[in-house]
Coordinates of C-alpha atoms and ligand atoms in Angstrom, one line a residue:
M1 CA 39.1 91.7 142.6
A2 CA 42.7 92.1 143.9
R3 CA 45.0 89.2 143.2
N4 CA 46.0 86.9 146.0
K5 CA 49.3 87.6 147.7
I6 CA 51.4 84.5 148.4
A7 CA 54.4 85.0 150.6
L8 CA 57.2 82.4 150.4
I9 CA 59.3 82.5 153.6
G10 CA 62.5 80.8 152.5
S11 CA 63.6 81.0 148.9
G12 CA 65.8 78.0 148.6
M13 CA 65.1 74.9 146.5
I14 CA 61.4 74.4 147.6
G15 CA 60.8 78.1 147.8
G16 CA 62.0 78.6 144.2
T17 CA 59.9 75.7 143.0
L18 CA 56.9 77.0 144.8
A19 CA 57.4 80.5 143.3
H20 CA 57.4 79.0 139.8
M21 CA 54.4 76.8 140.4
V22 CA 52.3 79.8 141.8
G23 CA 52.8 81.5 138.4
L24 CA 52.2 78.5 136.3
K25 CA 49.0 77.8 138.2
D26 CA 47.9 81.5 138.2
L27 CA 47.4 81.5 142.0
G28 CA 48.4 85.1 142.6
D29 CA 51.3 87.5 143.2
V30 CA 54.4 86.2 144.9
V31 CA 56.7 87.8 147.5
M32 CA 59.8 85.8 148.1
F33 CA 61.6 86.3 151.4
D34 CA 65.0 85.0 152.6
I35 CA 67.8 86.1 154.8
A36 CA 70.2 85.5 151.9
E37 CA 70.5 88.8 150.0
G38 CA 70.0 88.6 146.3
I39 CA 68.5 85.0 146.2
P40 CA 64.8 86.0 146.5
Q41 CA 65.4 89.0 144.2
G42 CA 67.3 86.9 141.6
K43 CA 64.9 83.9 141.6
G44 CA 61.9 86.3 141.5
L45 CA 63.3 88.1 138.5
D46 CA 64.2 84.9 136.7
I47 CA 60.7 83.5 137.1
A48 CA 59.1 86.8 136.2
Q49 CA 61.0 86.7 132.9
S50 CA 59.7 83.2 132.2
S51 CA 56.1 84.6 132.6
T52 CA 56.3 86.2 129.2
V53 CA 57.0 82.8 127.6
D54 CA 54.5 80.9 129.7
G55 CA 51.9 83.6 129.7
F56 CA 51.1 84.3 133.3
D57 CA 50.6 87.7 135.0
S58 CA 51.8 87.0 138.6
R59 CA 54.1 89.7 139.9
Y60 CA 57.3 88.7 141.7
T61 CA 59.1 90.6 144.5
G62 CA 62.1 89.5 146.4
V63 CA 62.7 90.9 149.9
N64 CA 65.0 90.5 152.9
D65 CA 62.6 92.4 155.3
Y66 CA 59.4 91.0 156.7
A67 CA 57.6 94.2 155.9
G68 CA 57.4 92.9 152.3
I69 CA 55.0 90.1 153.3
E70 CA 52.5 92.5 154.6
G71 CA 48.9 91.5 154.1
A72 CA 49.8 88.1 152.5
D73 CA 46.8 85.7 152.1
V74 CA 49.0 82.6 152.3
C75 CA 52.5 82.1 153.7
I76 CA 54.4 79.0 152.9
V77 CA 57.4 78.5 155.2
T78 CA 60.5 76.6 154.1
A79 CA 63.1 78.8 155.9
G80 CA 65.8 76.8 157.6
V81 CA 68.3 74.1 156.7
P82 CA 67.5 70.9 154.9
R83 CA 69.0 67.4 155.6
K84 CA 72.4 66.2 154.3
P85 CA 73.1 62.5 154.0
G86 CA 73.4 60.9 157.4
M87 CA 71.3 63.5 159.1
S88 CA 67.8 62.7 160.5
R89 CA 65.0 65.2 160.3
D90 CA 65.4 65.6 164.0
D91 CA 69.0 66.7 163.7
L92 CA 67.7 69.9 162.3
L93 CA 65.6 70.8 165.3
G94 CA 67.8 73.2 167.2
I95 CA 68.7 75.4 164.1
N96 CA 65.3 75.4 162.6
L97 CA 63.5 76.2 165.9
K98 CA 65.3 79.5 166.1
V99 CA 64.3 80.2 162.5
M100 CA 60.6 79.5 163.4
E101 CA 60.8 82.0 166.2
Q102 CA 61.9 84.7 163.7
V103 CA 59.3 83.6 161.0
G104 CA 56.5 83.5 163.6
A105 CA 57.3 87.0 164.7
G106 CA 57.3 88.2 161.1
I107 CA 54.0 86.6 160.3
K108 CA 52.4 87.8 163.5
K109 CA 53.4 91.4 162.7
Y110 CA 52.7 91.5 159.0
A111 CA 50.4 88.7 157.9
P112 CA 48.2 87.8 160.9
K113 CA 45.2 86.9 158.6
A114 CA 47.2 84.5 156.4
F115 CA 46.8 80.8 156.0
V116 CA 50.2 79.4 156.9
I117 CA 51.6 76.2 155.5
C118 CA 54.8 75.1 157.2
I119 CA 57.2 72.7 155.4
T120 CA 60.4 73.1 157.5
N121 CA 61.6 70.0 159.2
P122 CA 61.3 68.3 161.7
L123 CA 57.8 69.1 160.4
D124 CA 55.4 68.3 163.2
A125 CA 57.5 70.0 165.9
M126 CA 58.3 73.1 163.7
V127 CA 54.6 73.7 162.7
W128 CA 53.7 73.3 166.4
A129 CA 56.3 75.9 167.4
L130 CA 55.4 78.2 164.5
Q131 CA 51.8 78.3 165.6
K132 CA 52.8 79.2 169.1
F133 CA 55.4 81.8 168.0
S134 CA 53.0 83.4 165.5
G135 CA 49.9 83.3 167.7
L136 CA 47.7 82.7 164.6
P137 CA 44.6 80.6 164.9
K138 CA 45.2 76.9 164.9
S139 CA 42.8 76.5 162.0
H140 CA 45.2 78.7 160.0
V141 CA 48.5 77.0 160.7
V142 CA 49.1 73.6 159.1
G143 CA 52.1 71.5 158.2
M144 CA 52.7 69.8 154.9
A145 CA 53.9 66.2 155.0
G146 CA 50.9 63.9 154.6
V147 CA 50.2 65.1 151.0
L148 CA 53.8 64.4 150.1
D149 CA 54.1 61.1 151.9
S150 CA 50.8 60.0 150.3
A151 CA 52.0 61.1 146.9
R152 CA 55.0 59.0 147.2
F153 CA 52.9 56.0 148.4
R154 CA 50.5 56.6 145.4
Y155 CA 53.4 56.8 143.0
F156 CA 55.0 53.5 144.1
L157 CA 51.6 51.8 144.0
S158 CA 50.9 53.0 140.5
E159 CA 54.2 51.6 139.4
E160 CA 53.6 48.3 141.0
F161 CA 50.0 47.9 139.6
K162 CA 50.9 49.5 136.2
V163 CA 47.9 51.8 136.4
S164 CA 47.5 55.6 136.2
V165 CA 48.5 57.6 139.2
E166 CA 45.1 59.2 138.9
D167 CA 43.4 56.0 139.9
V168 CA 45.4 55.4 143.0
S169 CA 44.4 57.1 146.2
A170 CA 46.3 56.6 149.3
M171 CA 46.6 58.1 152.8
T172 CA 49.6 58.4 155.1
L173 CA 49.0 59.6 158.6
G174 CA 51.0 60.3 161.8
G175 CA 54.2 62.3 162.1
H176 CA 56.5 63.0 159.2
G177 CA 59.2 60.6 160.3
D178 CA 60.2 57.0 159.6
D179 CA 57.3 56.1 162.0
M180 CA 54.7 57.6 159.7
V181 CA 51.6 55.4 159.2
P182 CA 50.7 54.5 155.6
M183 CA 47.0 53.5 155.8
V184 CA 46.9 50.4 153.7
R185 CA 43.2 49.7 154.5
Y186 CA 42.1 53.2 153.3
S187 CA 44.3 53.2 150.2
T188 CA 42.7 52.1 146.9
V189 CA 42.9 51.6 143.2
A190 CA 39.7 52.9 141.6
G191 CA 38.0 52.3 145.0
I192 CA 39.4 48.8 145.5
P193 CA 41.2 48.7 148.9
L194 CA 44.8 47.4 148.8
P195 CA 44.1 44.3 151.0
D196 CA 41.5 43.2 148.3
L197 CA 44.0 43.8 145.6
V198 CA 46.4 41.4 147.4
K199 CA 43.6 38.8 147.5
M200 CA 42.9 39.4 143.8
G201 CA 46.6 38.6 143.1
W202 CA 47.5 42.0 141.8
T203 CA 50.4 42.0 144.2
S204 CA 51.8 40.0 147.1
Q205 CA 51.7 41.0 150.8
D206 CA 55.5 41.1 150.7
K207 CA 55.7 43.5 147.8
L208 CA 53.1 45.7 149.5
D209 CA 55.1 45.7 152.7
A210 CA 58.2 46.7 150.8
I211 CA 56.3 49.6 149.2
V212 CA 55.1 50.7 152.6
E213 CA 58.7 50.7 153.8
R214 CA 60.0 52.5 150.8
T215 CA 57.3 55.2 151.4
R216 CA 58.4 55.6 155.0
K217 CA 62.0 56.1 153.9
G218 CA 61.0 58.1 150.7
G219 CA 62.6 61.3 151.9
G220 CA 65.9 59.6 152.8
E221 CA 66.1 57.8 149.5
I222 CA 66.1 61.2 147.7
V223 CA 68.6 62.8 150.2
G224 CA 70.9 59.8 149.5
L225 CA 70.7 60.4 145.8
L226 CA 71.0 64.2 145.8
K227 CA 73.7 64.3 148.5
T228 CA 73.5 68.1 148.8
G229 CA 69.9 68.6 150.0
S230 CA 66.5 67.0 150.1
A231 CA 63.5 66.6 147.8
Y232 CA 61.9 69.8 146.4
Y233 CA 59.7 69.2 143.4
A234 CA 57.1 66.9 145.1
P235 CA 57.2 68.8 148.4
A236 CA 56.4 72.0 146.4
S237 CA 53.6 70.4 144.5
S238 CA 52.1 69.1 147.7
A239 CA 52.1 72.5 149.4
I240 CA 50.6 74.1 146.3
Q241 CA 47.7 71.7 146.5
M242 CA 47.0 72.8 150.1
A243 CA 47.3 76.5 149.2
E244 CA 45.0 76.1 146.3
A245 CA 42.4 74.2 148.5
Y246 CA 42.4 77.3 150.8
L247 CA 42.4 80.0 148.1
K248 CA 39.7 78.4 146.0
D249 CA 37.7 77.1 148.9
K250 CA 37.9 73.7 147.4
K251 CA 37.2 71.8 150.6
R252 CA 39.8 69.2 149.7
V253 CA 40.2 66.2 152.0
L254 CA 44.0 66.1 152.6
P255 CA 46.3 64.6 155.2
C256 CA 47.9 67.5 156.9
A257 CA 49.8 68.1 160.1
T258 CA 47.0 69.6 162.2
H259 CA 46.7 70.9 165.7
L260 CA 44.8 68.2 167.7
S261 CA 43.0 69.1 170.9
G262 CA 41.7 65.7 172.0
Q263 CA 41.0 64.2 168.6
Y264 CA 42.7 60.8 168.3
G265 CA 43.4 61.0 172.0
V266 CA 46.1 63.6 171.3
K267 CA 46.2 67.0 173.0
D268 CA 48.1 70.1 171.9
M269 CA 50.3 68.5 169.3
Y270 CA 50.5 68.7 165.5
V271 CA 50.1 65.2 163.9
G272 CA 49.2 64.2 160.4
V273 CA 45.5 63.4 160.0
P274 CA 42.9 63.9 157.3
V275 CA 41.3 67.3 157.3
V276 CA 39.0 69.4 155.1
I277 CA 40.8 72.5 153.8
G278 CA 38.7 75.4 152.5
A279 CA 38.3 79.1 152.9
G280 CA 38.1 78.7 156.7
G281 CA 41.5 77.0 156.8
V282 CA 41.2 73.6 158.5
E283 CA 37.4 73.4 158.5
R284 CA 37.1 69.8 159.8
I285 CA 39.3 67.2 161.3
I286 CA 38.3 63.7 160.2
E287 CA 38.6 61.0 163.0
L288 CA 39.1 57.6 161.5
D289 CA 38.6 54.3 163.4
F290 CA 42.0 52.5 163.6
N291 CA 42.3 48.8 164.0
K292 CA 44.7 47.6 166.7
A293 CA 47.8 47.5 164.4
E294 CA 47.1 51.0 163.0
Q295 CA 46.5 52.3 166.5
K296 CA 49.8 51.0 167.7
M297 CA 51.7 52.5 164.7
F298 CA 49.9 55.8 165.2
E299 CA 50.7 55.9 168.9
K300 CA 54.4 55.2 168.2
S301 CA 54.5 58.0 165.6
V302 CA 52.8 60.4 168.1
E303 CA 55.4 59.4 170.8
A304 CA 58.1 60.4 168.3
V305 CA 56.5 63.8 167.7
K306 CA 56.0 64.3 171.5
G307 CA 59.7 63.7 172.0
L308 CA 60.5 66.4 169.4
C309 CA 58.1 68.9 171.0
E310 CA 59.7 68.3 174.4
A311 CA 63.1 68.9 172.8
C312 CA 61.8 72.2 171.5
V313 CA 60.6 73.2 175.0
A314 CA 64.0 72.4 176.4
I315 CA 65.6 74.8 174.0
A316 CA 62.8 77.5 174.1
P317 CA 61.0 77.3 177.5
N318 CA 58.7 80.2 176.3
L319 CA 56.9 77.7 174.1
Ligands
TXD401 O1 57.6 67.1 153.7 C1 58.2 68.0 154.2 N1 57.7 68.7 155.1 C2 59.5 68.3 153.7 C3 60.3 69.2 154.4 C4 60.0 67.7 152.5 C5 61.3 68.1 152.0 C6 62.1 69.1 152.7 N2 61.6 69.5 153.9 C7 62.3 70.6 154.6 O2 62.0 71.9 154.0 C8 63.8 70.6 154.7 O3 64.2 69.7 155.6 C9 64.0 72.0 155.1 O4 63.9 72.2 156.5 C10 63.0 72.8 154.4 C11 63.4 73.6 153.1 O5 64.0 72.8 152.2 P1 64.8 73.4 150.9 O6 65.3 72.2 150.2 O7 64.0 74.4 150.3 O8 66.1 74.1 151.7 P2 67.1 75.2 151.2 O9 67.2 75.1 149.7 O10 68.3 75.2 152.0 O11 66.2 76.5 151.5 C12 66.1 77.0 152.8 C13 66.2 78.5 152.7 C14 67.6 79.0 152.3 O12 67.4 79.9 151.1 C15 68.1 79.8 153.5 O13 68.8 81.0 153.1 C16 66.8 80.2 154.1 O14 65.9 79.1 154.0 N3 66.9 80.6 155.5 C17 66.1 81.5 156.1 N4 65.1 82.3 155.6 C18 64.5 83.1 156.4 N5 64.9 83.3 157.7 C19 65.9 82.5 158.2 N6 66.2 82.7 159.5 C20 66.5 81.6 157.4 N7 67.5 80.7 157.6 C21 67.7 80.1 156.4

């Protein structure tokens, strides 16, 4: 059986980390694409040389032409510019929308059967635009944000409770902005919901609220520390988990920015909700019952995404 072909559109910090992880996890051959000449070729060659030490057989190609991604099974899109301190994700909109138009055309022409994972910010608007520009089925175009935001939430909880990260499960829904919705009720330690853990005295409500707030601002915390860009290790791990779910038909339940056509009362927008990812792409959208407070937070988050989509249409009326 031929190896999977994984196209990484954007070979910057996340793209490079993705390329390395694909090899280490034996997921397939990698094509790295970028407009910057030499970067995908150089990173590809560097990682390929590490394969002899780490013992993996993925082949690496670096290209500056979309023809190189032909027939890709998975495309992971990080092309664009990341945030600098003081910038919000939304400040990136104008620049990255133009990038999505080019990427969408490239995927449409050369990899129309791919499962596409968009990472570029502002995420929910960019994945929405990318689906439209590429014309690929909505089941095959998703955005990565919820896995990362949930991973951050899980990490902070595991630190607070002093338990293994493996025993903490958490879910963060809504848009990938400071209005995201960490679902406290549906987050657990070994199956015990967080509100019960507060009652059991494992933590206080105040501490839990602070963790929720830190999760919401998790991306900004890293931008503030790095000063020259945004997070890339955890974003890459998160996208790899989604790609693996598709390639291995794992049917993982993951929070992803997904096209909604009426679910959660939202029409023609991408918003983070739990979905099942398998060989069919997004195979099922899980509709949770929200309580009043959650509903309010979710609606606020959806409003923010709506504003971004409207801003996209103002720039690109063909959307
Ligand atoms: O949760 C999430 N979704 C995110 C999103 C978490 C962290 C970072 N997130 C966003 O990912 C971030 O705000 C950026 O929009 C993307 C990529 O972040 P990265 O840190 O990898 O940015 P880099 O290192 O600047 O890499 C971007 C690359 C760079 O090599 C450029 O030359 C290239 O994109 N680029 C392009 N490639 C192809 N085509 C075009 N037009 C293009 N323009 C720039």
